[in-house]
Amino acid sequence: MRLKEALALRPEEVKALRDDLKKRVEAKKEINAYVALDEAGEGVPLLIKDNIQVKGWSVTSASKILQGYVAPYDATVIEKLKAAGLAPFGRANMDEFAMGSSTETSFYGKTLNPHDPERVPGGSSGGSAAAVAAGVAIAALGSDTGGSIRQPAAFCGIVGMKPTYGRVSRYGLAAYSSSLDQIGPMTQNVEDAAILYDIISGHDERDSTSANIDYTPVAPNLDATRKLKIAVIDNYVKDASPEVQKAYETAIEALKEAGHTIVHKELMGAKYDIAAYYIVATAEASANLSRYDGVRYGNRAQDVKDLKELYLKTRSEGFGEEVKRRILLGSFVLSSGYYDAYYLKAQKVRHLIKDEFEKVFEEADLILSPVAPTPAFRFGEMADPLQMYLSDVYTVGVNLAGLPAISLPIEKTAEGLPVGLQLIGRHFDEQTVFDGALSLEKAVCYN
Ligand code: GLN
């Protein structure tokens, strides 16, 4: 059932829906998309990524270090959901502290891709995407710092949307990289994504980075008939796998047929995006994760002789390997002597990336881009961390520039794996992002 239909149900029908969903989650347990099936309230059930605070829930960012922590308050997005008749229903698996592209780093074990159990669902919001794709969640919330909503959506064949930075409150989201993080909807189709996006968006005094601007709801104004100018990035696509290139061509043809105008553009992309992102993100992460010290939150190491050993042991035992790698990398790029060469330089590159996008938007309403270089890869295939980082090449630039983007399924490969593409829009122009996506969805829709 789609979110739109579920929101129109009567209370007793919602109850039946929840009971039915519980059975389905149980029947598909092996996917490991839910780390817990908790209920908070009685509304339309929504799956919540395990890094968003739900009062009374154990919320752990899929980390050992947060085992035992109970959220003392609701995130702003959760308050908004509850006010709109939705109710948190289970916590979704994810990469530990949202660091990763495969959901393999979770303390709770990996999540399987419903299209092929030997492949990853993507990450870090892999549990949210797999659950929606497998029919064990109507819709879900994810978070996107460098692609974590869009890439798992593409790997699992669902819709995932990252709002403009500042559009959705981050109050109650476990911070990974605060200048990049955004919460967003993960749904079965574009219209549901617009509905959920409207529910969670808007200014919030409790998040100083939330934008204090007027908000016009998108879903009631959806218009797939607008004729848009859409930029295609030729130099981006040539490095993607043949399956992704083919989907790109399919989408371009479909967009032309639907009456949109295609303009050809180039972006410097790849090399610079990845380098700037992994410096900014790890630098901010190293600061944000310093709060997990065994004193204030969750797990505390036992049998220690002094405070220093408490910190050391708690953090050594509590964090997984990838999180430790990033804390080390982030501390290094911020350290004196290296700060100018790495962190400051990355900030400058970030500005160039933003300027470049803005230039394209002088001539185009939207940009069509791959989400990932390949369809879902196999477990263990990206054993080298750097190789995994490089697979984020098409998503991280959007976060560095703070732009809104939506990932939607275009077609399936011969092996039956979904291929998704993204439409990127101007700051705070989510309406155009959704309108373009709706038009593309209608034109290519395979499910
Ligand atoms: N894969 C990217 C990373 O590991 C993005 C993660 C995210 O968006 N949370 O940092």
mmCIF file of C-alpha atoms in Angstrom, residues 234-382:
data_model
loop_
_atom_site.group_PDB
_atom_site.id
_atom_site.type_symbol
_atom_site.label_atom_id
_atom_site.label_comp_id
_atom_site.label_asym_id
_atom_site.label_seq_id
_atom_site.Cartn_x
_atom_site.Cartn_y
_atom_site.Cartn_z
ATOM 1 C CA ASP A 234 28.330 14.152 -20.471
ATOM 2 C CA ASN A 235 31.691 13.825 -18.732
ATOM 3 C CA TYR A 236 30.039 12.312 -15.644
ATOM 4 C CA VAL A 237 28.319 9.527 -17.429
ATOM 5 C CA LYS A 238 31.155 8.202 -19.513
ATOM 6 C CA ASP A 239 32.828 6.732 -16.412
ATOM 7 C CA ALA A 240 29.729 4.861 -15.270
ATOM 8 C CA SER A 241 29.080 1.161 -15.992
ATOM 9 C CA PRO A 242 27.310 0.198 -19.250
ATOM 10 C CA GLU A 243 24.071 -0.528 -17.343
ATOM 11 C CA VAL A 244 24.065 2.956 -15.831
ATOM 12 C CA GLN A 245 24.914 4.562 -19.184
ATOM 13 C CA LYS A 246 22.037 2.685 -20.768
ATOM 14 C CA ALA A 247 19.598 3.881 -18.096
ATOM 15 C CA TYR A 248 20.890 7.409 -18.642
ATOM 16 C CA GLU A 249 20.055 7.162 -22.327
ATOM 17 C CA THR A 250 16.645 5.703 -21.580
ATOM 18 C CA ALA A 251 15.923 8.633 -19.280
ATOM 19 C CA ILE A 252 17.113 11.239 -21.765
ATOM 20 C CA GLU A 253 14.896 9.801 -24.501
ATOM 21 C CA ALA A 254 11.941 9.645 -22.115
ATOM 22 C CA LEU A 255 12.459 13.249 -21.028
ATOM 23 C CA LYS A 256 12.662 14.458 -24.625
ATOM 24 C CA GLU A 257 9.536 12.542 -25.489
ATOM 25 C CA ALA A 258 7.775 14.172 -22.541
ATOM 26 C CA GLY A 259 8.588 17.566 -24.068
ATOM 27 C CA HIS A 260 11.532 18.657 -21.928
ATOM 28 C CA THR A 261 14.584 20.346 -23.431
ATOM 29 C CA ILE A 262 17.968 18.687 -22.949
ATOM 30 C CA VAL A 263 21.103 20.835 -22.618
ATOM 31 C CA HIS A 264 24.610 19.377 -22.544
ATOM 32 C CA LYS A 265 26.955 20.459 -19.745
ATOM 33 C CA GLU A 266 30.168 19.411 -18.033
ATOM 34 C CA LEU A 267 31.134 19.473 -14.354
ATOM 35 C CA MET A 268 34.668 19.028 -13.048
ATOM 36 C CA GLY A 269 33.246 16.374 -10.741
ATOM 37 C CA ALA A 270 34.734 13.143 -9.550
ATOM 38 C CA LYS A 271 38.241 13.688 -8.288
ATOM 39 C CA TYR A 272 37.551 16.968 -6.509
ATOM 40 C CA ASP A 273 34.136 16.060 -5.124
ATOM 41 C CA ILE A 274 35.388 12.915 -3.424
ATOM 42 C CA ALA A 275 38.510 14.558 -2.003
ATOM 43 C CA ALA A 276 36.660 17.584 -0.648
ATOM 44 C CA TYR A 277 33.836 15.498 0.761
ATOM 45 C CA TYR A 278 35.995 12.987 2.607
ATOM 46 C CA ILE A 279 37.967 15.791 4.214
ATOM 47 C CA VAL A 280 34.975 17.903 5.276
ATOM 48 C CA ALA A 281 32.859 14.916 6.372
ATOM 49 C CA THR A 282 35.569 13.214 8.416
ATOM 50 C CA ALA A 283 36.713 16.499 9.990
ATOM 51 C CA GLU A 284 33.197 17.249 11.202
ATOM 52 C CA ALA A 285 32.654 13.616 12.214
ATOM 53 C CA SER A 286 35.779 13.608 14.368
ATOM 54 C CA ALA A 287 34.390 16.584 16.298
ATOM 55 C CA ASN A 288 30.800 15.293 16.456
ATOM 56 C CA LEU A 289 31.756 11.839 17.658
ATOM 57 C CA SER A 290 33.891 13.158 20.518
ATOM 58 C CA ARG A 291 30.707 13.232 22.621
ATOM 59 C CA TYR A 292 30.624 9.422 22.787
ATOM 60 C CA ASP A 293 32.982 9.157 25.713
ATOM 61 C CA GLY A 294 31.372 6.600 28.001
ATOM 62 C CA VAL A 295 30.244 9.331 30.383
ATOM 63 C CA ARG A 296 27.300 10.955 28.677
ATOM 64 C CA TYR A 297 25.773 8.318 26.384
ATOM 65 C CA GLY A 298 25.234 4.602 26.024
ATOM 66 C CA ASN A 299 27.919 2.039 26.597
ATOM 67 C CA ARG A 300 30.589 2.488 29.271
ATOM 68 C CA ALA A 301 33.714 0.358 29.550
ATOM 69 C CA GLN A 302 34.110 -1.502 32.847
ATOM 70 C CA ASP A 303 37.180 -2.145 35.017
ATOM 71 C CA VAL A 304 39.071 1.063 34.317
ATOM 72 C CA LYS A 305 41.483 2.780 36.651
ATOM 73 C CA ASP A 306 41.026 6.401 35.632
ATOM 74 C CA LEU A 307 39.102 8.762 33.352
ATOM 75 C CA LYS A 308 41.567 8.550 30.498
ATOM 76 C CA GLU A 309 41.319 4.801 30.438
ATOM 77 C CA LEU A 310 37.526 5.078 30.562
ATOM 78 C CA TYR A 311 37.550 7.192 27.386
ATOM 79 C CA LEU A 312 40.089 4.993 25.682
ATOM 80 C CA LYS A 313 38.473 1.692 26.461
ATOM 81 C CA THR A 314 34.913 2.869 25.792
ATOM 82 C CA ARG A 315 35.844 4.269 22.387
ATOM 83 C CA SER A 316 38.165 1.400 21.417
ATOM 84 C CA GLU A 317 35.529 -1.187 22.248
ATOM 85 C CA GLY A 318 32.496 0.790 21.146
ATOM 86 C CA PHE A 319 33.373 2.096 17.683
ATOM 87 C CA GLY A 320 33.745 -0.133 14.643
ATOM 88 C CA GLU A 321 36.712 -0.089 12.309
ATOM 89 C CA GLU A 322 35.290 2.301 9.697
ATOM 90 C CA VAL A 323 34.211 4.851 12.316
ATOM 91 C CA LYS A 324 37.666 4.750 13.889
ATOM 92 C CA ARG A 325 39.286 5.222 10.482
ATOM 93 C CA ARG A 326 37.224 8.343 9.903
ATOM 94 C CA ILE A 327 37.859 9.817 13.334
ATOM 95 C CA LEU A 328 41.582 9.382 12.713
ATOM 96 C CA LEU A 329 41.389 10.857 9.230
ATOM 97 C CA GLY A 330 39.263 13.779 10.446
ATOM 98 C CA SER A 331 41.548 14.554 13.370
ATOM 99 C CA PHE A 332 44.507 14.465 11.022
ATOM 100 C CA VAL A 333 43.092 16.940 8.481
ATOM 101 C CA LEU A 334 42.210 19.323 11.312
ATOM 102 C CA SER A 335 45.533 19.084 13.098
ATOM 103 C CA SER A 336 47.912 22.008 13.158
ATOM 104 C CA GLY A 337 50.324 21.897 10.256
ATOM 105 C CA TYR A 338 47.818 20.050 8.056
ATOM 106 C CA TYR A 339 44.756 22.247 8.547
ATOM 107 C CA ASP A 340 45.585 24.672 5.734
ATOM 108 C CA ALA A 341 46.733 21.998 3.332
ATOM 109 C CA TYR A 342 43.655 19.818 3.752
ATOM 110 C CA TYR A 343 40.696 21.263 5.619
ATOM 111 C CA LEU A 344 40.956 24.841 4.422
ATOM 112 C CA LYS A 345 41.669 23.743 0.875
ATOM 113 C CA ALA A 346 38.676 21.401 0.918
ATOM 114 C CA GLN A 347 36.462 24.307 2.007
ATOM 115 C CA LYS A 348 37.681 26.343 -0.963
ATOM 116 C CA VAL A 349 37.028 23.473 -3.350
ATOM 117 C CA ARG A 350 33.579 23.161 -1.827
ATOM 118 C CA HIS A 351 32.858 26.742 -2.891
ATOM 119 C CA LEU A 352 34.048 26.026 -6.415
ATOM 120 C CA ILE A 353 31.769 23.013 -6.630
ATOM 121 C CA LYS A 354 28.819 25.104 -5.483
ATOM 122 C CA ASP A 355 29.642 27.851 -8.003
ATOM 123 C CA GLU A 356 29.878 25.320 -10.782
ATOM 124 C CA PHE A 357 26.438 23.926 -10.038
ATOM 125 C CA GLU A 358 25.029 27.449 -9.900
ATOM 126 C CA LYS A 359 26.423 28.157 -13.335
ATOM 127 C CA VAL A 360 24.644 25.158 -14.782
ATOM 128 C CA PHE A 361 21.430 26.329 -13.118
ATOM 129 C CA GLU A 362 21.663 29.622 -14.980
ATOM 130 C CA GLU A 363 20.700 27.624 -18.055
ATOM 131 C CA ALA A 364 18.892 24.595 -16.722
ATOM 132 C CA ASP A 365 16.098 23.900 -14.235
ATOM 133 C CA LEU A 366 17.373 20.454 -13.304
ATOM 134 C CA ILE A 367 20.433 18.268 -13.735
ATOM 135 C CA LEU A 368 20.133 14.577 -14.615
ATOM 136 C CA SER A 369 22.937 12.516 -13.076
ATOM 137 C CA PRO A 370 23.758 8.926 -12.225
ATOM 138 C CA VAL A 371 23.428 8.070 -8.524
ATOM 139 C CA ALA A 372 26.139 5.427 -8.428
ATOM 140 C CA PRO A 373 28.656 4.163 -10.990
ATOM 141 C CA THR A 374 27.134 0.648 -10.946
ATOM 142 C CA PRO A 375 23.990 -1.184 -9.833
ATOM 143 C CA ALA A 376 24.155 -2.834 -6.373
ATOM 144 C CA PHE A 377 27.527 -4.507 -5.802
ATOM 145 C CA ARG A 378 28.192 -7.814 -4.009
ATOM 146 C CA PHE A 379 28.944 -8.152 -0.302
ATOM 147 C CA GLY A 380 32.651 -7.827 0.321
ATOM 148 C CA GLU A 381 33.269 -6.506 -3.182
ATOM 149 C CA MET A 382 34.405 -3.111 -1.849
#
